[in-house]
Coordinates of C-alpha atoms in Angstrom, one line a residue:
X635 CA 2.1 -56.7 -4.4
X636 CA 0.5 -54.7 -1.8
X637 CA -2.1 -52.3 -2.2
X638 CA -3.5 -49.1 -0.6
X639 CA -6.1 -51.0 0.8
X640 CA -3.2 -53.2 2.5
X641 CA -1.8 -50.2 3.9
X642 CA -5.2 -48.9 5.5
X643 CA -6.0 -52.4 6.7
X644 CA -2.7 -52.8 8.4
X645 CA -2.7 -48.9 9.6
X646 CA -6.3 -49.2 10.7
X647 CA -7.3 -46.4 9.0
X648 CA -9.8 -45.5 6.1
X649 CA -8.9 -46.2 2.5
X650 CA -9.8 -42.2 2.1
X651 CA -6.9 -41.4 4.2
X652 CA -4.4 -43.4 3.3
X653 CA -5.1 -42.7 -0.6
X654 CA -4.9 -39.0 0.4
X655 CA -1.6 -39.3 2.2
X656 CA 0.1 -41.8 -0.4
X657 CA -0.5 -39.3 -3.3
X658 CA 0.7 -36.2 -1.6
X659 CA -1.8 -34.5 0.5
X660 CA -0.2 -35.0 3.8
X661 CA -0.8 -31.4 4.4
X662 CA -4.5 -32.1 5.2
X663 CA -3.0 -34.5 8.1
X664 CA -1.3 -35.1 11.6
X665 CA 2.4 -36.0 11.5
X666 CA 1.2 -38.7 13.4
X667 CA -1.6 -40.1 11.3
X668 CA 1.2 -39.5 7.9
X669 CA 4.3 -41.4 10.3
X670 CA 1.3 -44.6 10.4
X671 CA 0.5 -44.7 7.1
X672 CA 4.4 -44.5 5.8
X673 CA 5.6 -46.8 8.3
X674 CA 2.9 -49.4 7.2
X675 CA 3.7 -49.1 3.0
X676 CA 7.8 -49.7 4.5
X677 CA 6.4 -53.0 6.4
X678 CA 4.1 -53.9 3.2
X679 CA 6.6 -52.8 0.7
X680 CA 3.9 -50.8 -0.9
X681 CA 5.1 -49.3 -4.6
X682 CA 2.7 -46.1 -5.6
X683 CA 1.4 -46.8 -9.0
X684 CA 2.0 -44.4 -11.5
X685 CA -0.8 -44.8 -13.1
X686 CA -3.3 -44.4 -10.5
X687 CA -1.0 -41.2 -9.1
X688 CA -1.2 -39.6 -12.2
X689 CA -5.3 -40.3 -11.8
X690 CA -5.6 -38.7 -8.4
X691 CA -3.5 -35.8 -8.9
X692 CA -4.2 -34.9 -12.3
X693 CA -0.3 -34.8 -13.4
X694 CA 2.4 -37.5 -13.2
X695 CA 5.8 -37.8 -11.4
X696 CA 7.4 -37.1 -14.8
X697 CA 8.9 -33.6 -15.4
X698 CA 10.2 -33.1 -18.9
X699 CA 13.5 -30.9 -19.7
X700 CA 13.6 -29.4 -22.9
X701 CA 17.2 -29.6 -24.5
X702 CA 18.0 -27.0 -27.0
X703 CA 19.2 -28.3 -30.0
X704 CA 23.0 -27.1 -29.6
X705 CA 26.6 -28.7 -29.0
X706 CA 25.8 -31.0 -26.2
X707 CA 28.7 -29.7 -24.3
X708 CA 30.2 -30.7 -20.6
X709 CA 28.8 -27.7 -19.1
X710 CA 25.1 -28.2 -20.3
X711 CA 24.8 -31.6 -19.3
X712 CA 26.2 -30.6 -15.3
X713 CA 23.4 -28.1 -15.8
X714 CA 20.5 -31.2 -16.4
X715 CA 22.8 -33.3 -13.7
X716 CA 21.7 -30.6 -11.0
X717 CA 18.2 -30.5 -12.0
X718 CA 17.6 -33.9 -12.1
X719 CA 19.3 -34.7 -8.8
X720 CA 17.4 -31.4 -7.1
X721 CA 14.0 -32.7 -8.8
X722 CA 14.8 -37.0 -8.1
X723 CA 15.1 -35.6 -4.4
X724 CA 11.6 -34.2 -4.4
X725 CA 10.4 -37.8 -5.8
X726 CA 10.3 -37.0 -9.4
X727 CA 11.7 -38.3 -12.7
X728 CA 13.6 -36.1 -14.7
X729 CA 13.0 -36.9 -19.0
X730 CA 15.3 -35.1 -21.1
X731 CA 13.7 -34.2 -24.6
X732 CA 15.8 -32.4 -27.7
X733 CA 13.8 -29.5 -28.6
X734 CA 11.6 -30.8 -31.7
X735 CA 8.6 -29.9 -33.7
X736 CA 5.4 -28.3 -31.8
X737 CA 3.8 -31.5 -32.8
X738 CA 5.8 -34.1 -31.5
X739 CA 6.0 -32.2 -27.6
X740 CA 2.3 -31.9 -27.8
X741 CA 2.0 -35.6 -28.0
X742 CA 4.2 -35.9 -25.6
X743 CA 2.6 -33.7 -22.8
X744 CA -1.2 -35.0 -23.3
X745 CA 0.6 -38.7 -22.8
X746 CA 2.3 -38.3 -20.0
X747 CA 0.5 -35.2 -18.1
X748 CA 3.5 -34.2 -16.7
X749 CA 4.3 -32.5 -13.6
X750 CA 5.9 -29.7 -15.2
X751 CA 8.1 -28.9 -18.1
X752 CA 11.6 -26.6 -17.9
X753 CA 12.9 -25.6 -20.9
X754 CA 16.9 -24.8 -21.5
X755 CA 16.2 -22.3 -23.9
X756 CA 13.5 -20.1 -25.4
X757 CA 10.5 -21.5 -27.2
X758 CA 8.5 -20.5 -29.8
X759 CA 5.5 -18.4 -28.3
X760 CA 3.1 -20.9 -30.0
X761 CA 4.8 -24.1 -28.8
X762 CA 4.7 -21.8 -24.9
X763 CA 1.0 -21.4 -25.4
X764 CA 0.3 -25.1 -25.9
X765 CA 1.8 -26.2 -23.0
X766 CA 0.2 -23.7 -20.9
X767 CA -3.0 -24.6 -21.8
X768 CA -2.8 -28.0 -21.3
X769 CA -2.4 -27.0 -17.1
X770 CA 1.5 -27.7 -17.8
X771 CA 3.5 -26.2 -15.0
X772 CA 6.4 -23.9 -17.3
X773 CA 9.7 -23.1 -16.4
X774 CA 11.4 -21.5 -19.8
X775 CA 13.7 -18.2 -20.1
X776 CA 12.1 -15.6 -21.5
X777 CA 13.7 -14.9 -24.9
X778 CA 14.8 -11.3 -24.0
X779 CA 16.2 -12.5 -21.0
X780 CA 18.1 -15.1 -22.6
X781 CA 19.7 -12.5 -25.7
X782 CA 20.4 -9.9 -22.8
X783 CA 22.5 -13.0 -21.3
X784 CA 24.1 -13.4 -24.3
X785 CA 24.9 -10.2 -25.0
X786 CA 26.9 -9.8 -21.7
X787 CA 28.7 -12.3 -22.1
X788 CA 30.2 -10.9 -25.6
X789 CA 30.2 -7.9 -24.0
X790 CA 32.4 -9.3 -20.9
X791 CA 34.6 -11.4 -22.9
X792 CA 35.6 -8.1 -25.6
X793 CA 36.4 -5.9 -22.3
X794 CA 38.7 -8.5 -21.2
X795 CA 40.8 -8.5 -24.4
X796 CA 40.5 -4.5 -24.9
X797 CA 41.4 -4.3 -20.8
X798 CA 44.6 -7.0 -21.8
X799 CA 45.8 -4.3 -24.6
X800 CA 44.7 -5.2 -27.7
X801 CA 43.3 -2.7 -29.8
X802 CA 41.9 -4.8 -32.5
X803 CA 39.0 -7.5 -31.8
X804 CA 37.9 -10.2 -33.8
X805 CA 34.5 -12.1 -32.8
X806 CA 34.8 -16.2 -34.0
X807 CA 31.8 -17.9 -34.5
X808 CA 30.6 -21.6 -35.5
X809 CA 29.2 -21.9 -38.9
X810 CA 26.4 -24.5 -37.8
X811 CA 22.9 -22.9 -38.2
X812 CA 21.8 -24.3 -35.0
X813 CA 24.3 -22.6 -32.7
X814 CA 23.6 -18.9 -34.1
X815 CA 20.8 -18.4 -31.6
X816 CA 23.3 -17.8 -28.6
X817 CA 26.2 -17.3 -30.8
X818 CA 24.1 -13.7 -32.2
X819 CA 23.4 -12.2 -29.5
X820 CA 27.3 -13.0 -28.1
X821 CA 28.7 -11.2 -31.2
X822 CA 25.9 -7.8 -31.0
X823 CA 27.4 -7.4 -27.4
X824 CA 31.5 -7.7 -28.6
X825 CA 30.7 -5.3 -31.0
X826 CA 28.6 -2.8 -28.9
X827 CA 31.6 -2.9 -26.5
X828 CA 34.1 -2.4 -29.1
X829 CA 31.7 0.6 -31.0
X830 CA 31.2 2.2 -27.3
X831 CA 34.9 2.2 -26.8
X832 CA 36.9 3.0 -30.1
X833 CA 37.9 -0.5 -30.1
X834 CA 38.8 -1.5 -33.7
X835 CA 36.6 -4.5 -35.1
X836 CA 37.7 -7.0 -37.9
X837 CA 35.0 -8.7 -40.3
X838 CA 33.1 -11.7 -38.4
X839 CA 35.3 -15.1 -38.5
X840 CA 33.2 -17.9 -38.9
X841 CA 34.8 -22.3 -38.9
X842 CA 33.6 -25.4 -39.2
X843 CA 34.3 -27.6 -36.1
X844 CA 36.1 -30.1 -38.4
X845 CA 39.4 -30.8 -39.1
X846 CA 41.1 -27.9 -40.7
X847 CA 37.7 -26.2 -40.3
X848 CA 39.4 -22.5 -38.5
X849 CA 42.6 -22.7 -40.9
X850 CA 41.4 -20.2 -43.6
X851 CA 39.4 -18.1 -40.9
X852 CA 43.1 -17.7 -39.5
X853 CA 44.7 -17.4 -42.4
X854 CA 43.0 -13.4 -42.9
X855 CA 43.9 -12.4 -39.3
X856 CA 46.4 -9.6 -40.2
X857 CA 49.8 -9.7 -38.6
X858 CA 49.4 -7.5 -36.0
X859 CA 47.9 -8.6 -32.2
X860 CA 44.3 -9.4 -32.5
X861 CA 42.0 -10.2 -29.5
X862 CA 39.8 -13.0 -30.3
X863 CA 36.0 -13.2 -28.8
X864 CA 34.9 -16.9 -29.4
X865 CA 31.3 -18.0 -29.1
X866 CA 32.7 -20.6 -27.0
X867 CA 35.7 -22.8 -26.1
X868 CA 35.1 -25.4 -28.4
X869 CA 35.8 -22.7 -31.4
X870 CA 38.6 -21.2 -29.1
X871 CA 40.4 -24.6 -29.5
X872 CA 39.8 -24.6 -33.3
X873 CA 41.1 -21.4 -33.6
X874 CA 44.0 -21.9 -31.2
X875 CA 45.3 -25.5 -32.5
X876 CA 44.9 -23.1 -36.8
X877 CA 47.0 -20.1 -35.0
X878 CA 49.5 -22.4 -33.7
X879 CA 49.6 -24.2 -36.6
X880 CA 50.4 -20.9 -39.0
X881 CA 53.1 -20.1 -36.5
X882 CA 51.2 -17.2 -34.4
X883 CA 52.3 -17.0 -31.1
X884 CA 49.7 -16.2 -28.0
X885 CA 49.5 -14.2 -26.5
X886 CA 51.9 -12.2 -28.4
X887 CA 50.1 -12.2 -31.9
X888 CA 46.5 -13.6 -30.9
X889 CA 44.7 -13.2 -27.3
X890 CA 41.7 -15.7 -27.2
X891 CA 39.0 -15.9 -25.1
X892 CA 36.3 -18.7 -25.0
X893 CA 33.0 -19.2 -23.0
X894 CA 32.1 -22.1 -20.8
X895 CA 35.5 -22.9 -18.4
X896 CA 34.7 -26.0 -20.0
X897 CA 37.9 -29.0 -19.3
X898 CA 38.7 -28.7 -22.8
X899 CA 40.3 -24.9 -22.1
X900 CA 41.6 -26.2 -18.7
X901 CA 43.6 -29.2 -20.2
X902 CA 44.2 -26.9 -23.5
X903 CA 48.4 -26.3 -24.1
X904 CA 48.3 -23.6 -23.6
X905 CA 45.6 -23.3 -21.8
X906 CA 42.6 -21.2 -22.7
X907 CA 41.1 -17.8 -21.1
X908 CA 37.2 -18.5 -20.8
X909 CA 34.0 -17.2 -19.4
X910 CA 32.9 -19.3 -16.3
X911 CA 28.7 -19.0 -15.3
X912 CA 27.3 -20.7 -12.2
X913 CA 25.9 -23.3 -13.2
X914 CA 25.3 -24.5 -9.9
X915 CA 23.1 -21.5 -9.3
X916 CA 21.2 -21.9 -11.9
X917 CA 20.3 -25.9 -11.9
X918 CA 19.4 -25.2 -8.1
X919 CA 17.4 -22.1 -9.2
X920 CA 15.5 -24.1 -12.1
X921 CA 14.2 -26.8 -9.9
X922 CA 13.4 -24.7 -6.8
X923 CA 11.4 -22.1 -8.9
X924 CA 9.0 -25.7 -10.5
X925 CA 9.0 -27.5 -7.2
X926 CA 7.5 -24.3 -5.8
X927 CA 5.4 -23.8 -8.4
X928 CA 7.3 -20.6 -9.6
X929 CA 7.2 -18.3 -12.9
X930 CA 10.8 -17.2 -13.7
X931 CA 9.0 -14.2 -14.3
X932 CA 8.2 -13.7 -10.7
X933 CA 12.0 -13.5 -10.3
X934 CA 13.3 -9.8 -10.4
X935 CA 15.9 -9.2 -13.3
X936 CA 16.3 -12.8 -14.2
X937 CA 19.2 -11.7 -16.6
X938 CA 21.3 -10.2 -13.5
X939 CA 20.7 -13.5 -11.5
X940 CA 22.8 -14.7 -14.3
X941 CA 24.8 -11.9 -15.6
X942 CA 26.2 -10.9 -12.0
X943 CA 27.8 -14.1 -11.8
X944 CA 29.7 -14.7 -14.9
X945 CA 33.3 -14.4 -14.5
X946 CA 36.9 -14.5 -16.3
X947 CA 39.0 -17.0 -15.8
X948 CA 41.9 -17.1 -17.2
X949 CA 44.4 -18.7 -18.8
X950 CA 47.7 -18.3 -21.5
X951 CA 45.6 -17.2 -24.0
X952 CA 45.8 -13.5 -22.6
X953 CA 48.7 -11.5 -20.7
X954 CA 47.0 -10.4 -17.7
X955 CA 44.8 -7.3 -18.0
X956 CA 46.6 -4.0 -17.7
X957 CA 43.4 -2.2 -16.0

């Protein structure tokens, strides 16, 4: 296998430069002097080794993506797919990592001395100090940023309904502990929408994604129209196969409205009315703001990057809006 020194021999130029150039400081040299020493690892089939990259740069080639620990939907792994093909691109390797104890990440960062870490979700301030003082390159959502998301989204999804006519609003939420983090914040802004406007609110509706996990949640609706804010479309389908099931008609007696425009309320019959984010945006956004070396704070309003771009689209779950 050949080695740096390989590559200088055959480039005719010192070990120094070569070594420089090979682990990323081709800044300090001529295009012509960088176009030798590339052209001589392709004749050489010189491999960098990771090891000894890591030892001149200080950090390895590795970035790791914190996953939070939520439904691992459709929509969040296209999110990671952009990253990681922004971030492969740039000549680094993406590791995915469910977001654990404090412990277990700090293992993980001293072993690897990665060359940054972006995290899908707010972490604990303690667990955000650690990694920062390790010299660990942090992309993470602030936590206010994140609920202000949130909130809009609940916020959007109860105007929609209210806009489509209905005058009573129901918010449907997962009863798994893990998902109330995003699923909060989502039913504060329905109901802050629904107190601002007069809008009638029903008590919280809360199902199991099981079988027969939204039946009894349905069951209470009363029997007039009710608009229907779910955290997402994976409880708009549980609620929508229960309502169909107990003989409710939509959008007659139930509107609905999920979150994700996930394929699930696309291929939904009928199909589902859902809130649609760019996640193309925001996977490009993610990686540019670490390969430049980027705080999202240094973004302005990092809530309206996101919040600007959410949109309705919809489906037979709602009549079309009347304003």
């Amino acid at each position: 296998m050949a080695t740096s020194a390989d590559v200088a021999q055959h480039a005719g130029l010192s070990r120094s430069t070569v070594s420089q150039i090979l682990n990323g400081r081709e800044h300090l040299f001529s295009e012509e002097t960088i176009a030798r020493v590339r052209a001589s690892a392709a004749v050489l089939g010189y491999r960098p080794s990771l090891a000894g990259r890591t030892l001149a740069r200080g950090t390895s080639d590795i970035v790791i993506t914190l996953i939070p620990d939520v439904t691992f939907n459709p929509r969040l792994r296209e999110l990671v797919d952009i990253i990681t093909a922004d971030l492969t691109a740039a000549g680094l390797t993406n590791l995915l990592r469910f977001v654990g104890s404090e412990e277990s990440l700090h293992d993980t960062l001293l072993g690897l001395k990665p060359f940054g870490v972006v995290s899908l979700a707010p972490l604990p301030p303690a667990q955000e100090r650690r990694i920062r003082e390790h010299g660990v390159h942090l992309i993470a959502q602030p936590r206010e940023a994140q609920v202000a998301i949130d909130e809009e989204i609940g916020r959007l999804q109860a105007r929609y309904l209210t806009d489509a006519g209905y005058d009573t609003l129901a918010v449907v939420v997962p009863v798994a502990v893990r998902e109330r983090g995003f699923a909060l914040p989502r039913e504060r802004g329905a109901k802050a929408w629904c107190s601002e406007q007069g809008v009638r609110v029903l008590p919280t509706l809360r199902v199991a994604l099981e079988r027969g996990g939204a039946q009894a949640a349905v069951a209470k609706l009363p029997p007039r129209p009710v608009g229907l804010v779910a955290y997402n479309d994976e409880v708009a389908l549980a609620v929508l196969g229960a309502a169909l099931h107990q003989g409710r008609r939509t959008p007659e007696d139930f509107g609905l409205i999920g979150v994700d425009n996930s394929s699930i309320a696309r291929a939904s019959t009928p199909s589902i009315t859902t809130v649609d984010y760019d996640i193309a945006f925001s996977g490009h956004a993610i990686a540019g703001l670490l390969l430049q070396r980027l705080n999202v704070q240094d973004v302005a309003d990092p809530a309206h990057q996101v919040t600007d771009r959410l949109r309705v689209v919809a489906g037979d779950t709602t009549p079309a809006p009347t304003s």
